[in-house]
Amino acid sequence: MKLFLTFVIFFSLIQISTIFAADFSYSGTTGPAFWGNFNETCLKGKNQSPIDIPYNEFIKFSKPDDVEFHDAHDVVIENKGHTIEISKNLDAKLKIKDNEYNLLQFHFHTPSEHRVNGKYYDVEAHFVFTDTKDNLSVIGVFYDVSDRRNRFFDPIIYNIPDENAKKTIDFIKLSSVIEDINWMNSTYNYFGSLTTPPCSEGVNWWVAYPVQPIGKNQYLKLRDAMGFNSRYTQVRNGE
Amino acid sequence: MKLFLTFVIFFSLIQISTIFAADFSYSGTTGPAFWGNFNETCLKGKNQSPIDIPYNEFIKFSKPDDVEFHDAHDVVIENKGHTIEISKNLDAKLKIKDNEYNLLQFHFHTPSEHRVNGKYYDVEAHFVFTDTKDNLSVIGVFYDVSDRRNRFFDPIIYNIPDENAKKTIDFIKLSSVIEDINWMNSTYNYFGSLTTPPCSEGVNWWVAYPVQPIGKNQYLKLRDAMGFNSRYTQVRNGE
């Protein structure tokens, strides 16, 4: 009997560790509808992201108090399977009410996660900033397929590593992002969440409206490297 | 008291009719996560569509027993808000085990609803066939943004009506669809469901793998007319 119980406990532990070892994904039983199994906030949170933003709620000339994007050298690009992420040696900051935030990493979603009046865009970039108290603020930028290549994407597209691998990129023209979005001449600012588990809330979002171009081949390469990685839109708080 | 009860019943009826009058959508409280409120099958069905199809489950040269697409005149195009649908005077049929199905309508989804190994495509067309016993069979075709215009889409793109309005299109080169997909040289055939409420099951799906081109401007026009209208993938039966 004791041996039997030991077996039962042993195999239960194996199963529990299997469940926890599984990573979230965008389909099947580890897809967005099941993210509550990774963290309850994904299921029960009241300020979850992304959302469908009514166009008339974008505010002209709204932006964080100060935004700086400097070009970056020797950054790291990582293929995390569910996204392509660039981190390390990034030099960009923003200020919100005397709090300074530094750029921790940026990554991409295809198609866009936020929507505007039910419409979506081909790519959404998330620039994730953090302050010294670990508060998060994210700038979201939309890109649409275009005849015109976007220089910012070139070093990214041509250096996408294999899944779960990393590479170093010599130079990224990060300053062109902020030129691109024309000093964020229209944004939607709200408190939401991470769009992946653990879905933590309290994230200060700045979704920029002017949609930027991305070349057709750049878009297809990025999309096919990541696949579908867009969480479905969440009900806005109060709706 | 009697008056009070009359009031209560009266206002309850108003509320019930409001709920039933609401149409499904792709965000907020009438979005895919809430379609169970329109029909229980959307929530509790066991063979729901779309699904994420493993690439190696596509079967080469698989197709319905007989497939014919003839060019069509004087068809009706309708902007239903959540999709663009073409119906009337369509002349296409397919045969499955002695059962003949006729083309009832076709419509589009952006981005694609079905996925292949987690990857998605820019557009998915659904050609909806029905037999005399109201059995449904749907051919799904993927399209990706391309430098090359797709002639099949031209009369559609240039005739998209306003929301909830209809138009007549003189001529649609329906035969080119079947040329395009090269006689469906690889398909995934399964029993699934409608991908919109009432999510009825027993739909015989033929998802064609060879991805077809759609011009960049054709794609953007179609996408922006419909917005995001892709149900999230469902867990495959048995998973």
XYZ file of C-alpha atoms in Angstrom:
478
model
C 0.000 0.000 0.000
C 2.809 2.357 0.953
C 4.622 1.507 -2.262
C 1.419 2.111 -4.214
C 0.989 5.562 -2.611
C 4.611 6.407 -3.349
C 3.957 5.532 -6.986
C 0.821 7.648 -7.087
C 2.591 10.645 -5.559
C 5.600 10.179 -7.826
C 3.513 10.103 -11.005
C 1.322 13.011 -9.854
C 4.469 15.084 -9.404
C 5.629 14.185 -12.891
C 2.309 15.320 -14.304
C 2.318 18.603 -12.347
C 5.843 19.378 -13.515
C 4.799 18.594 -17.115
C 1.941 21.090 -16.879
C 4.182 23.804 -15.480
C 6.958 23.069 -17.950
C 4.618 23.731 -20.888
C 5.000 27.214 -22.351
C 2.092 29.359 -23.459
C 1.241 29.399 -27.149
C -1.338 30.828 -29.560
C -3.324 27.671 -30.313
C -4.580 24.462 -28.711
C -4.743 23.868 -24.975
C -1.915 26.334 -24.199
C -3.526 29.062 -26.350
C -4.983 32.414 -25.164
C -8.309 30.913 -23.977
C -6.318 28.748 -21.515
C -3.790 31.309 -20.243
C -5.690 31.412 -16.941
C -3.890 28.105 -16.267
C -0.549 29.935 -16.372
C -1.694 32.894 -14.287
C -5.142 33.715 -12.920
C -4.757 37.373 -13.913
C -4.992 36.362 -17.595
C -8.520 35.087 -16.852
C -9.754 37.332 -14.051
C -7.887 40.606 -14.627
C -10.049 43.703 -15.133
C -7.590 45.815 -17.149
C -6.296 43.335 -19.681
C -4.628 44.118 -23.004
C -4.892 44.292 -25.985
C -8.140 46.141 -26.581
C -10.103 47.474 -29.530
C -9.635 51.272 -29.340
C -12.311 53.617 -30.724
C -10.566 55.904 -33.225
C -12.002 59.043 -31.649
C -10.318 58.255 -28.337
C -6.845 58.775 -29.763
C -5.570 62.109 -28.506
C -3.669 64.400 -30.813
C -0.141 65.391 -29.730
C -0.456 63.187 -26.648
C 2.813 61.456 -25.666
C 4.908 60.722 -22.584
C 6.499 63.895 -21.144
C 9.826 63.168 -22.797
C 10.750 60.526 -25.385
C 14.251 59.790 -26.698
C 15.317 56.965 -29.020
C 19.049 56.748 -29.765
C 20.672 54.427 -32.286
C 21.991 51.239 -30.718
C 25.083 49.044 -31.185
C 25.703 45.400 -30.329
C 22.136 44.587 -29.371
C 20.921 41.031 -28.896
C 18.159 39.524 -31.067
C 16.428 36.403 -29.801
C 13.900 34.112 -31.461
C 11.690 33.113 -28.547
C 9.416 31.002 -30.714
C 6.365 33.105 -29.938
C 8.109 36.392 -30.753
C 11.323 38.011 -32.015
C 12.799 40.154 -29.238
C 15.622 42.718 -29.264
C 17.339 43.604 -25.979
C 20.660 44.695 -24.400
C 22.531 47.949 -25.020
C 19.367 49.786 -25.981
C 19.438 53.510 -25.399
C 15.964 54.981 -25.302
C 13.975 56.548 -22.506
C 10.732 58.203 -21.710
C 9.536 60.286 -18.807
C 6.095 60.139 -17.224
C 5.441 62.600 -14.383
C 9.092 62.848 -13.252
C 9.524 59.070 -13.495
C 12.211 58.038 -15.942
C 11.754 54.787 -17.854
C 14.479 52.992 -19.835
C 13.975 50.726 -22.826
C 14.359 47.122 -21.673
C 13.450 45.319 -24.897
C 11.211 45.493 -27.936
C 9.430 42.732 -29.812
C 6.791 42.170 -32.466
C 3.312 40.784 -32.984
C 1.691 39.647 -36.239
C -1.000 40.673 -36.829
C -1.340 43.718 -34.529
C -2.746 43.068 -31.053
C -4.486 46.411 -30.522
C -7.192 47.325 -33.004
C -8.724 50.617 -34.002
C -12.490 50.531 -34.587
C -12.218 46.787 -35.218
C -9.465 47.207 -37.815
C -6.047 45.655 -37.407
C -2.597 46.236 -38.863
C -0.004 43.819 -40.211
C 2.593 44.242 -37.457
C 2.646 45.802 -33.997
C 5.948 46.593 -32.276
C 6.026 46.824 -28.482
C 8.775 48.976 -26.947
C 8.868 47.894 -23.298
C 10.216 50.456 -20.806
C 10.772 50.069 -17.075
C 11.584 52.501 -14.251
C 13.679 51.808 -11.135
C 10.596 50.547 -9.304
C 9.817 48.003 -12.069
C 6.786 49.944 -13.292
C 6.217 49.163 -16.957
C 5.294 51.459 -19.814
C 4.926 50.202 -23.374
C 4.823 52.138 -26.653
C 2.887 50.258 -29.337
C 3.544 51.078 -32.995
C 1.505 49.771 -35.960
C 3.044 48.832 -39.330
C 1.255 48.063 -42.592
C 2.580 46.226 -45.616
C 3.948 48.662 -48.205
C 5.892 48.907 -51.458
C 8.482 50.779 -49.432
C 11.098 48.979 -47.344
C 11.497 50.241 -43.782
C 15.192 50.683 -42.962
C 14.619 50.091 -39.281
C 13.526 46.503 -39.986
C 16.425 45.475 -42.253
C 18.998 44.459 -39.595
C 16.215 42.629 -37.737
C 14.794 40.732 -40.699
C 18.215 39.638 -41.975
C 19.353 38.429 -38.548
C 16.398 36.411 -37.295
C 18.008 33.474 -35.444
C 16.668 29.914 -35.357
C 14.038 29.202 -32.738
C 15.358 29.548 -29.161
C 18.665 30.953 -30.466
C 20.285 34.423 -30.177
C 22.509 36.631 -32.325
C 24.199 40.004 -31.975
C 23.269 42.869 -34.302
C 25.973 45.497 -34.892
C 23.714 48.478 -35.388
C 20.019 49.346 -35.176
C 18.732 52.718 -36.321
C 16.393 53.100 -33.371
C 16.158 56.853 -33.912
C 14.235 56.215 -37.120
C 11.373 54.689 -35.138
C 10.639 57.967 -33.497
C 11.095 59.852 -36.771
C 8.715 57.347 -38.310
C 5.970 57.908 -35.835
C 6.440 61.628 -36.225
C 6.794 62.320 -32.533
C 3.689 60.309 -31.786
C 1.282 62.908 -33.057
C -1.705 60.865 -31.925
C -1.766 58.235 -29.172
C -4.148 56.325 -26.958
C -2.877 56.200 -23.359
C -4.397 53.726 -20.909
C -3.533 51.369 -18.061
C -3.604 47.783 -19.296
C -1.546 44.615 -18.981
C 1.155 42.473 -20.526
C -0.410 40.711 -23.536
C 1.262 37.383 -22.642
C 1.291 35.352 -19.410
C 1.582 36.358 -16.570
C -0.697 39.147 -17.975
C 0.413 41.494 -15.144
C -1.616 44.702 -14.935
C -0.616 48.307 -14.243
C 1.142 48.681 -17.599
C 1.064 52.268 -18.862
C 0.279 51.889 -22.589
C 0.914 54.468 -25.321
C -0.513 53.162 -28.574
C 0.632 55.387 -31.461
C -1.861 55.890 -34.248
C 0.007 56.991 -37.374
C 0.551 53.640 -39.131
C 4.110 53.073 -40.405
C 5.188 51.199 -43.568
C 6.962 47.836 -43.655
C 8.145 46.268 -46.924
C 6.187 43.278 -48.231
C 9.147 40.896 -47.995
C 10.155 42.250 -44.577
C 6.617 41.662 -43.353
C 6.342 38.115 -44.740
C 9.722 37.096 -43.268
C 8.877 38.457 -39.834
C 5.363 36.976 -39.898
C 6.495 33.518 -40.940
C 9.288 33.464 -38.353
C 6.796 34.134 -35.530
C 3.484 32.849 -36.846
C 0.233 34.121 -35.356
C 1.107 35.721 -31.995
C -1.742 38.111 -31.330
C -3.862 37.671 -28.204
C -7.559 38.280 -28.892
C -8.821 41.658 -27.733
C -10.054 41.893 -24.171
C -13.238 43.527 -22.960
C -12.451 47.111 -21.950
C -12.868 47.868 -18.263
C -16.468 48.931 -17.616
C -17.925 47.316 -20.772
C -48.352 45.931 -7.093
C -49.897 44.736 -10.319
C -48.690 47.877 -12.073
C -45.212 47.350 -10.628
C -45.098 43.777 -11.934
C -46.253 44.933 -15.351
C -43.392 47.418 -15.355
C -40.889 44.753 -14.344
C -42.069 42.377 -17.054
C -42.146 45.152 -19.629
C -38.561 46.256 -18.958
C -37.306 42.661 -18.751
C -38.721 42.054 -22.217
C -36.983 45.151 -23.539
C -33.699 43.905 -22.154
C -34.138 40.406 -23.580
C -34.940 41.789 -27.006
C -31.879 44.052 -26.809
C -29.663 41.064 -26.110
C -31.122 39.070 -28.995
C -31.047 42.009 -31.364
C -27.276 42.423 -30.900
C -25.243 40.845 -33.686
C -22.045 38.933 -33.087
C -18.771 40.768 -33.590
C -15.014 40.255 -33.208
C -14.388 42.345 -30.083
C -15.963 43.347 -26.777
C -18.911 41.541 -25.192
C -20.241 40.227 -28.522
C -16.788 38.944 -29.553
C -15.721 35.286 -30.078
C -15.251 34.557 -26.351
C -18.959 35.383 -25.844
C -20.481 33.618 -28.866
C -21.844 30.962 -26.491
C -24.492 33.610 -25.695
C -25.691 33.444 -29.307
C -25.590 29.671 -29.565
C -24.398 27.103 -27.034
C -22.622 25.115 -29.773
C -20.065 27.932 -30.104
C -19.047 27.236 -26.492
C -19.702 23.538 -26.044
C -19.223 22.086 -29.517
C -16.572 19.385 -29.875
C -15.730 19.837 -33.565
C -15.402 23.589 -33.847
C -13.576 25.509 -36.572
C -11.129 27.055 -37.362
C -8.217 24.937 -36.190
C -4.435 25.033 -36.389
C -3.568 22.293 -38.911
C -0.221 20.467 -38.690
C 1.439 20.846 -42.091
C 2.148 17.121 -42.373
C -1.573 16.336 -42.176
C -2.292 17.954 -45.530
C -2.815 15.195 -48.050
C -1.373 15.498 -51.506
C -3.854 15.347 -54.428
C -6.752 15.033 -51.974
C -9.913 16.839 -53.130
C -13.666 16.290 -53.343
C -14.573 13.644 -55.950
C -15.466 16.274 -58.511
C -14.924 20.048 -58.445
C -16.166 22.543 -61.031
C -15.970 26.334 -60.882
C -17.601 28.190 -63.777
C -17.409 31.943 -64.387
C -20.423 33.817 -63.058
C -22.553 36.742 -64.250
C -24.774 39.140 -62.307
C -23.770 37.970 -58.863
C -24.659 39.899 -55.726
C -21.971 41.337 -53.434
C -22.992 42.304 -49.919
C -21.101 44.113 -47.182
C -22.391 42.388 -44.045
C -20.180 44.449 -41.760
C -18.311 41.428 -40.463
C -17.588 40.062 -43.950
C -17.904 40.699 -47.685
C -20.098 37.991 -49.220
C -20.809 37.085 -52.847
C -23.935 35.087 -53.652
C -26.611 34.470 -56.336
C -26.121 33.073 -59.830
C -22.980 31.219 -58.817
C -22.191 28.168 -60.872
C -19.821 25.847 -59.093
C -20.260 22.386 -57.682
C -18.456 19.594 -55.972
C -19.252 15.964 -55.434
C -18.549 13.970 -52.279
C -19.471 10.274 -52.370
C -22.316 10.664 -54.916
C -23.666 13.734 -53.097
C -23.694 16.836 -55.254
C -23.101 20.202 -53.582
C -23.760 23.599 -55.164
C -22.002 26.853 -54.367
C -24.304 28.967 -52.191
C -21.970 31.881 -51.422
C -18.366 32.768 -50.762
C -16.884 35.292 -48.350
C -13.572 36.362 -46.851
C -11.700 36.504 -43.581
C -8.719 38.715 -42.691
C -6.418 37.388 -41.414
C -6.910 33.684 -42.264
C -8.952 31.649 -39.781
C -7.230 28.299 -40.270
C -3.532 28.165 -39.523
C -0.803 25.791 -40.613
C 1.747 24.929 -37.913
C 0.809 28.151 -36.099
C 1.330 30.296 -39.209
C -1.453 32.356 -40.729
C -2.104 33.942 -44.103
C -3.381 37.395 -45.040
C -6.758 36.346 -46.422
C -8.870 33.187 -46.334
C -11.760 32.715 -48.750
C -14.582 30.347 -47.809
C -16.551 28.792 -50.674
C -19.715 27.482 -49.013
C -21.476 24.585 -50.772
C -24.738 22.886 -49.847
C -26.474 19.709 -51.026
C -30.246 19.099 -51.272
C -30.291 17.906 -47.655
C -28.660 21.129 -46.411
C -25.367 19.406 -45.650
C -22.556 21.931 -45.846
C -19.112 21.599 -47.368
C -16.650 24.494 -47.420
C -13.478 24.956 -49.465
C -10.997 27.259 -47.721
C -8.340 29.025 -49.797
C -5.402 31.029 -48.394
C -4.055 34.222 -50.008
C -0.843 36.108 -49.189
C 0.045 39.679 -50.030
C 2.041 39.861 -53.262
C 3.463 42.242 -55.864
C 1.121 40.544 -58.300
C -2.552 41.532 -58.554
C -5.012 38.659 -58.548
C -7.567 39.108 -61.343
C -10.205 37.186 -59.439
C -10.288 39.874 -56.727
C -10.559 42.934 -58.988
C -14.350 42.999 -59.521
C -14.791 42.318 -55.807
C -12.409 44.977 -54.505
C -13.769 47.665 -56.834
C -17.384 46.935 -55.939
C -17.352 46.686 -52.155
C -20.640 48.296 -51.079
C -21.173 50.423 -47.969
C -21.893 48.536 -44.783
C -25.203 46.631 -44.903
C -25.617 47.449 -48.598
C -25.572 45.293 -51.767
C -24.466 45.678 -55.386
C -24.519 43.562 -58.521
C -21.280 42.494 -60.185
C -21.465 41.817 -63.944
C -18.795 39.167 -64.135
C -16.592 37.150 -61.803
C -13.872 34.893 -63.160
C -14.644 32.099 -60.746
C -12.829 29.576 -62.931
C -9.536 31.265 -62.081
C -9.922 30.250 -58.435
C -9.639 26.629 -59.325
C -6.798 27.324 -61.726
C -5.137 29.253 -58.922
C -5.266 26.482 -56.456
C -3.951 24.126 -59.094
C -6.707 21.594 -58.692
C -6.186 21.572 -54.949
C -2.986 19.585 -55.044
C -2.856 19.413 -51.263
C -5.789 19.719 -48.844
C -6.745 19.027 -45.271
C -10.209 17.447 -45.073
C -12.032 17.312 -41.736
C -15.457 17.660 -40.146
C -15.718 20.997 -38.357
C -18.187 23.839 -37.953
C -19.275 27.235 -39.187
C -16.723 29.767 -37.893
C -19.452 32.255 -36.933
C -22.598 31.873 -34.786
C -24.561 29.578 -34.724
C -21.262 27.573 -35.097
C -23.220 24.565 -36.429
C -21.171 21.386 -36.729
C -21.016 18.662 -39.393
C -19.375 20.944 -41.946
C -17.160 19.023 -44.379
C -14.044 21.225 -44.682
C -11.472 21.141 -47.503
C -8.658 23.524 -46.644
C -6.397 23.966 -49.674
C -2.720 24.388 -48.936
C -1.041 26.045 -51.933
C -1.164 29.723 -50.894
C -2.404 32.101 -53.619
C -1.276 35.695 -54.302
C -3.359 38.800 -53.687
C -2.096 42.281 -54.634
C -1.014 44.579 -51.794
C -3.678 47.194 -52.555
C -6.354 44.546 -53.084
C -5.486 43.068 -49.701
C -5.483 46.393 -47.828
C -8.842 47.430 -49.335
C -10.490 44.122 -48.460
C -8.956 44.070 -44.968
C -9.985 47.602 -44.105
C -13.524 47.072 -45.399
C -14.024 44.081 -43.073
C -11.592 44.671 -40.220
C -10.431 41.775 -38.067
C -12.898 38.919 -38.666
C -10.996 35.801 -37.717
C -12.281 33.577 -34.929
C -9.472 32.282 -32.718
C -8.479 28.678 -33.396
C -10.377 25.994 -31.530
C -8.948 23.018 -29.728
C -8.947 20.038 -32.096
C -11.220 17.178 -31.119
C -9.294 14.814 -28.848
C -6.664 17.362 -27.753
